[in-house]
């Protein structure tokens, strides 16, 4: 049978004085050791302090860096162009629309039964993205109900200005947006 490490009161009693009590006030495990060299102890502590400090700094940097990058977006320089191939003409569905990035603006290209028009997709009220409502034949902003004509002029709503107008044309398969 395997021997158990369990110390029953009977066994504890039989152990007798196998272990001697440490003197009061002494640190366990330090018995028999004399006072260590204080210089080496100090150097060890300062080295450990530097290691802990370095690890702490590395953890802080690796934690804060992504947060700072998230809060402060990178400065991206958008090169202004007068016209741009934004996609394929077939991408814009009949009686539908599609929104493309053009310079710093977003452009709404509407395909009204084959008649293509383009204007800014950013509502001049508070900047929501507008959409083409084919059934009502108008551009609509879902945020506060601004309504615009297909060419961007105001129909009704709280918006102060019409949508910026752009030109759009098709060359071969290419859909090209340009400044008006
Ligand atoms: S943001 Fe378009 S109506 Fe308010």
PDB file of C-alpha atoms and ligand atoms in Angstrom:
ATOM      1  CA  UNK A   1       0.000   0.000   0.000  1.00  0.00           C
ATOM      2  CA  UNK A   2       1.272   3.449  -0.847  1.00  0.00           C
ATOM      3  CA  UNK A   3       2.469   5.480   2.069  1.00  0.00           C
ATOM      4  CA  UNK A   4       0.353   8.522   2.825  1.00  0.00           C
ATOM      5  CA  UNK A   5       1.697  11.958   3.662  1.00  0.00           C
ATOM      6  CA  UNK A   6      -1.294  12.572   5.886  1.00  0.00           C
ATOM      7  CA  UNK A   7      -0.144  13.540   9.355  1.00  0.00           C
ATOM      8  CA  UNK A   8      -2.595  12.201  11.866  1.00  0.00           C
ATOM      9  CA  UNK A   9      -2.479  13.543  15.421  1.00  0.00           C
ATOM     10  CA  UNK A  10      -0.947  10.243  16.436  1.00  0.00           C
ATOM     11  CA  UNK A  11       1.812  10.570  13.848  1.00  0.00           C
ATOM     12  CA  UNK A  12       2.333  14.219  14.722  1.00  0.00           C
ATOM     13  CA  UNK A  13       2.853  13.157  18.303  1.00  0.00           C
ATOM     14  CA  UNK A  14       5.320  10.512  17.231  1.00  0.00           C
ATOM     15  CA  UNK A  15       7.305  12.966  15.249  1.00  0.00           C
ATOM     16  CA  UNK A  16       8.450  14.376  18.542  1.00  0.00           C
ATOM     17  CA  UNK A  17      10.880  17.143  18.265  1.00  0.00           C
ATOM     18  CA  UNK A  18      12.054  16.365  14.788  1.00  0.00           C
ATOM     19  CA  UNK A  19      11.641  19.998  13.892  1.00  0.00           C
ATOM     20  CA  UNK A  20      12.905  22.737  16.083  1.00  0.00           C
ATOM     21  CA  UNK A  21      11.043  25.978  16.439  1.00  0.00           C
ATOM     22  CA  UNK A  22      12.661  28.989  14.945  1.00  0.00           C
ATOM     23  CA  UNK A  23      13.648  31.693  17.385  1.00  0.00           C
ATOM     24  CA  UNK A  24      11.078  34.420  17.806  1.00  0.00           C
ATOM     25  CA  UNK A  25      11.536  37.270  15.386  1.00  0.00           C
ATOM     26  CA  UNK A  26      13.631  35.331  12.918  1.00  0.00           C
ATOM     27  CA  UNK A  27      12.699  34.932   9.267  1.00  0.00           C
ATOM     28  CA  UNK A  28      11.969  31.369   8.225  1.00  0.00           C
ATOM     29  CA  UNK A  29      14.688  29.996   6.046  1.00  0.00           C
ATOM     30  CA  UNK A  30      17.169  32.588   7.181  1.00  0.00           C
ATOM     31  CA  UNK A  31      18.565  30.598  10.050  1.00  0.00           C
ATOM     32  CA  UNK A  32      22.262  30.077   9.820  1.00  0.00           C
ATOM     33  CA  UNK A  33      22.734  32.802   7.269  1.00  0.00           C
ATOM     34  CA  UNK A  34      24.772  35.686   8.324  1.00  0.00           C
ATOM     35  CA  UNK A  35      24.220  39.230   7.164  1.00  0.00           C
ATOM     36  CA  UNK A  36      24.634  39.285   3.318  1.00  0.00           C
ATOM     37  CA  UNK A  37      26.835  41.694   1.480  1.00  0.00           C
ATOM     38  CA  UNK A  38      24.738  44.857   1.436  1.00  0.00           C
ATOM     39  CA  UNK A  39      26.238  46.229  -1.812  1.00  0.00           C
ATOM     40  CA  UNK A  40      25.344  43.104  -3.819  1.00  0.00           C
ATOM     41  CA  UNK A  41      21.828  43.096  -2.342  1.00  0.00           C
ATOM     42  CA  UNK A  42      21.354  46.737  -3.317  1.00  0.00           C
ATOM     43  CA  UNK A  43      22.604  46.083  -6.865  1.00  0.00           C
ATOM     44  CA  UNK A  44      20.260  43.094  -7.230  1.00  0.00           C
ATOM     45  CA  UNK A  45      17.317  45.203  -6.098  1.00  0.00           C
ATOM     46  CA  UNK A  46      18.107  48.071  -8.415  1.00  0.00           C
ATOM     47  CA  UNK A  47      18.565  45.621 -11.311  1.00  0.00           C
ATOM     48  CA  UNK A  48      15.212  43.996 -10.534  1.00  0.00           C
ATOM     49  CA  UNK A  49      13.691  47.468 -10.282  1.00  0.00           C
ATOM     50  CA  UNK A  50      14.977  48.308 -13.746  1.00  0.00           C
ATOM     51  CA  UNK A  51      13.663  45.021 -15.195  1.00  0.00           C
ATOM     52  CA  UNK A  52      10.228  45.533 -13.611  1.00  0.00           C
ATOM     53  CA  UNK A  53      10.187  49.168 -14.755  1.00  0.00           C
ATOM     54  CA  UNK A  54      11.158  48.162 -18.299  1.00  0.00           C
ATOM     55  CA  UNK A  55       8.492  45.475 -18.478  1.00  0.00           C
ATOM     56  CA  UNK A  56       5.922  47.926 -17.093  1.00  0.00           C
ATOM     57  CA  UNK A  57       6.888  50.534 -19.670  1.00  0.00           C
ATOM     58  CA  UNK A  58       6.678  47.965 -22.495  1.00  0.00           C
ATOM     59  CA  UNK A  59       3.221  46.845 -21.338  1.00  0.00           C
ATOM     60  CA  UNK A  60       2.056  50.463 -21.036  1.00  0.00           C
ATOM     61  CA  UNK A  61       3.311  51.346 -24.519  1.00  0.00           C
ATOM     62  CA  UNK A  62       1.840  48.228 -26.142  1.00  0.00           C
ATOM     63  CA  UNK A  63      -1.498  48.959 -24.452  1.00  0.00           C
ATOM     64  CA  UNK A  64      -1.655  52.678 -25.106  1.00  0.00           C
ATOM     65  CA  UNK A  65      -0.350  52.687 -28.682  1.00  0.00           C
ATOM     66  CA  UNK A  66      -3.442  51.089 -30.295  1.00  0.00           C
ATOM     67  CA  UNK A  67      -5.718  53.314 -28.197  1.00  0.00           C
ATOM     68  CA  UNK A  68      -3.893  56.457 -29.275  1.00  0.00           C
ATOM     69  CA  UNK A  69      -3.913  55.273 -32.917  1.00  0.00           C
ATOM     70  CA  UNK A  70      -7.671  54.691 -32.627  1.00  0.00           C
ATOM     71  CA  UNK A  71      -8.385  58.105 -31.079  1.00  0.00           C
ATOM     72  CA  UNK A  72      -6.027  60.068 -33.325  1.00  0.00           C
ATOM     73  CA  UNK A  73      -6.681  58.888 -36.896  1.00  0.00           C
ATOM     74  CA  UNK A  74      -3.716  58.876 -39.264  1.00  0.00           C
ATOM     75  CA  UNK A  75      -3.373  61.902 -41.458  1.00  0.00           C
ATOM     76  CA  UNK A  76      -4.249  60.732 -44.951  1.00  0.00           C
ATOM     77  CA  UNK A  77      -3.765  63.074 -47.832  1.00  0.00           C
ATOM     78  CA  UNK A  78      -6.477  62.596 -50.442  1.00  0.00           C
ATOM     79  CA  UNK A  79      -5.199  63.633 -53.843  1.00  0.00           C
ATOM     80  CA  UNK A  80      -7.798  65.795 -55.546  1.00  0.00           C
ATOM     81  CA  UNK A  81      -8.730  64.737 -59.061  1.00  0.00           C
ATOM     82  CA  UNK A  82     -11.073  66.311 -61.598  1.00  0.00           C
ATOM     83  CA  UNK A  83     -12.502  63.004 -62.724  1.00  0.00           C
ATOM     84  CA  UNK A  84     -12.311  59.401 -61.688  1.00  0.00           C
ATOM     85  CA  UNK A  85     -13.364  55.988 -62.953  1.00  0.00           C
ATOM     86  CA  UNK A  86     -15.428  54.934 -59.958  1.00  0.00           C
ATOM     87  CA  UNK A  87     -16.553  51.550 -61.226  1.00  0.00           C
ATOM     88  CA  UNK A  88     -18.491  49.754 -63.928  1.00  0.00           C
ATOM     89  CA  UNK A  89     -21.625  51.249 -65.457  1.00  0.00           C
ATOM     90  CA  UNK A  90     -23.391  47.968 -64.857  1.00  0.00           C
ATOM     91  CA  UNK A  91     -22.818  48.337 -61.097  1.00  0.00           C
ATOM     92  CA  UNK A  92     -25.633  50.878 -60.778  1.00  0.00           C
ATOM     93  CA  UNK A  93     -28.946  49.024 -61.024  1.00  0.00           C
ATOM     94  CA  UNK A  94     -31.788  50.294 -63.210  1.00  0.00           C
ATOM     95  CA  UNK A  95     -34.061  52.489 -61.018  1.00  0.00           C
ATOM     96  CA  UNK A  96     -31.400  52.223 -58.346  1.00  0.00           C
ATOM     97  CA  UNK A  97     -28.353  54.023 -57.069  1.00  0.00           C
ATOM     98  CA  UNK A  98     -24.847  53.504 -55.792  1.00  0.00           C
ATOM     99  CA  UNK A  99     -22.569  55.646 -53.620  1.00  0.00           C
ATOM    100  CA  UNK A 100     -18.902  56.134 -54.538  1.00  0.00           C
ATOM    101  CA  UNK A 101     -15.965  57.902 -52.933  1.00  0.00           C
ATOM    102  CA  UNK A 102     -14.825  60.879 -55.010  1.00  0.00           C
ATOM    103  CA  UNK A 103     -12.028  63.034 -53.586  1.00  0.00           C
ATOM    104  CA  UNK A 104     -13.187  63.863 -50.029  1.00  0.00           C
ATOM    105  CA  UNK A 105     -16.869  63.591 -50.924  1.00  0.00           C
ATOM    106  CA  UNK A 106     -19.246  60.690 -51.379  1.00  0.00           C
ATOM    107  CA  UNK A 107     -21.175  60.757 -54.627  1.00  0.00           C
ATOM    108  CA  UNK A 108     -24.628  59.339 -55.233  1.00  0.00           C
ATOM    109  CA  UNK A 109     -24.992  58.016 -58.770  1.00  0.00           C
ATOM    110  CA  UNK A 110     -28.623  57.470 -59.716  1.00  0.00           C
ATOM    111  CA  UNK A 111     -29.763  55.332 -62.607  1.00  0.00           C
ATOM    112  CA  UNK A 112     -33.271  56.520 -63.413  1.00  0.00           C
ATOM    113  CA  UNK A 113     -34.275  54.102 -66.157  1.00  0.00           C
ATOM    114  CA  UNK A 114     -30.973  54.574 -67.935  1.00  0.00           C
ATOM    115  CA  UNK A 115     -30.621  58.303 -67.219  1.00  0.00           C
ATOM    116  CA  UNK A 116     -27.542  58.686 -65.016  1.00  0.00           C
ATOM    117  CA  UNK A 117     -27.124  61.635 -62.643  1.00  0.00           C
ATOM    118  CA  UNK A 118     -24.666  62.316 -59.839  1.00  0.00           C
ATOM    119  CA  UNK A 119     -24.590  64.586 -56.821  1.00  0.00           C
ATOM    120  CA  UNK A 120     -23.114  64.533 -53.346  1.00  0.00           C
ATOM    121  CA  UNK A 121     -24.514  61.793 -51.125  1.00  0.00           C
ATOM    122  CA  UNK A 122     -23.888  63.889 -47.994  1.00  0.00           C
ATOM    123  CA  UNK A 123     -26.988  65.711 -46.768  1.00  0.00           C
ATOM    124  CA  UNK A 124     -26.346  69.435 -46.285  1.00  0.00           C
ATOM    125  CA  UNK A 125     -28.328  69.428 -43.045  1.00  0.00           C
ATOM    126  CA  UNK A 126     -26.220  67.343 -40.658  1.00  0.00           C
ATOM    127  CA  UNK A 127     -24.251  65.132 -42.993  1.00  0.00           C
ATOM    128  CA  UNK A 128     -26.224  61.884 -43.175  1.00  0.00           C
ATOM    129  CA  UNK A 129     -25.995  59.815 -46.338  1.00  0.00           C
ATOM    130  CA  UNK A 130     -28.972  60.279 -48.645  1.00  0.00           C
ATOM    131  CA  UNK A 131     -30.548  57.662 -50.910  1.00  0.00           C
ATOM    132  CA  UNK A 132     -32.524  57.525 -54.118  1.00  0.00           C
ATOM    133  CA  UNK A 133     -36.227  56.727 -53.702  1.00  0.00           C
ATOM    134  CA  UNK A 134     -37.256  55.440 -57.092  1.00  0.00           C
ATOM    135  CA  UNK A 135     -40.983  55.183 -56.243  1.00  0.00           C
ATOM    136  CA  UNK A 136     -41.122  58.883 -55.302  1.00  0.00           C
ATOM    137  CA  UNK A 137     -38.574  59.968 -57.883  1.00  0.00           C
ATOM    138  CA  UNK A 138     -36.496  61.923 -55.363  1.00  0.00           C
ATOM    139  CA  UNK A 139     -33.432  61.819 -53.147  1.00  0.00           C
ATOM    140  CA  UNK A 140     -34.300  61.302 -49.498  1.00  0.00           C
ATOM    141  CA  UNK A 141     -32.366  61.757 -46.271  1.00  0.00           C
ATOM    142  CA  UNK A 142     -33.497  59.247 -43.639  1.00  0.00           C
ATOM    143  CA  UNK A 143     -32.207  61.320 -40.704  1.00  0.00           C
ATOM    144  CA  UNK A 144     -34.626  64.264 -40.695  1.00  0.00           C
ATOM    145  CA  UNK A 145     -36.587  63.799 -43.901  1.00  0.00           C
ATOM    146  CA  UNK A 146     -34.812  66.165 -46.299  1.00  0.00           C
ATOM    147  CA  UNK A 147     -35.969  65.732 -49.879  1.00  0.00           C
ATOM    148  CA  UNK A 148     -33.999  66.691 -52.968  1.00  0.00           C
ATOM    149  CA  UNK A 149     -34.598  66.473 -56.710  1.00  0.00           C
ATOM    150  CA  UNK A 150     -32.560  63.934 -58.660  1.00  0.00           C
ATOM    151  CA  UNK A 151     -30.148  66.724 -59.559  1.00  0.00           C
ATOM    152  CA  UNK A 152     -29.708  67.809 -55.925  1.00  0.00           C
ATOM    153  CA  UNK A 153     -31.995  70.857 -55.676  1.00  0.00           C
ATOM    154  CA  UNK A 154     -34.046  71.203 -52.508  1.00  0.00           C
ATOM    155  CA  UNK A 155     -37.670  70.009 -52.508  1.00  0.00           C
ATOM    156  CA  UNK A 156     -38.387  70.246 -48.770  1.00  0.00           C
ATOM    157  CA  UNK A 157     -36.858  69.661 -45.348  1.00  0.00           C
ATOM    158  CA  UNK A 158     -34.455  71.310 -42.908  1.00  0.00           C
ATOM    159  CA  UNK A 159     -31.409  71.315 -45.217  1.00  0.00           C
ATOM    160  CA  UNK A 160     -29.928  74.764 -45.874  1.00  0.00           C
ATOM    161  CA  UNK A 161     -28.351  74.068 -49.283  1.00  0.00           C
ATOM    162  CA  UNK A 162     -28.784  71.801 -52.304  1.00  0.00           C
ATOM    163  CA  UNK A 163     -26.546  68.789 -52.796  1.00  0.00           C
ATOM    164  CA  UNK A 164     -23.277  69.443 -54.648  1.00  0.00           C
ATOM    165  CA  UNK A 165     -23.729  68.477 -58.281  1.00  0.00           C
ATOM    166  CA  UNK A 166     -21.315  66.230 -60.194  1.00  0.00           C
ATOM    167  CA  UNK A 167     -21.135  64.973 -63.748  1.00  0.00           C
ATOM    168  CA  UNK A 168     -21.287  61.304 -64.628  1.00  0.00           C
ATOM    169  CA  UNK A 169     -20.707  59.533 -67.936  1.00  0.00           C
ATOM    170  CA  UNK A 170     -20.056  56.085 -69.302  1.00  0.00           C
ATOM    171  CA  UNK A 171     -17.084  55.189 -71.492  1.00  0.00           C
ATOM    172  CA  UNK A 172     -17.179  51.585 -72.605  1.00  0.00           C
ATOM    173  CA  UNK A 173     -17.756  49.753 -69.348  1.00  0.00           C
ATOM    174  CA  UNK A 174     -16.375  52.519 -67.179  1.00  0.00           C
ATOM    175  CA  UNK A 175     -18.461  54.782 -64.998  1.00  0.00           C
ATOM    176  CA  UNK A 176     -16.711  58.131 -64.721  1.00  0.00           C
ATOM    177  CA  UNK A 177     -17.542  60.840 -62.182  1.00  0.00           C
ATOM    178  CA  UNK A 178     -16.170  64.358 -62.614  1.00  0.00           C
ATOM    179  CA  UNK A 179     -16.497  67.784 -61.062  1.00  0.00           C
ATOM    180  CA  UNK A 180     -19.430  69.789 -62.439  1.00  0.00           C
TER     181      UNK A 180
HETATM  182  S1  LIG B   1     -29.087  65.150 -41.915  1.00  0.00           S
HETATM  183 FE1  LIG B   1     -30.340  65.034 -43.641  1.00  0.00          FE
HETATM  184  S2  LIG B   1     -32.181  65.905 -42.997  1.00  0.00           S
HETATM  185 FE2  LIG B   1     -30.937  66.079 -41.278  1.00  0.00          FE
END
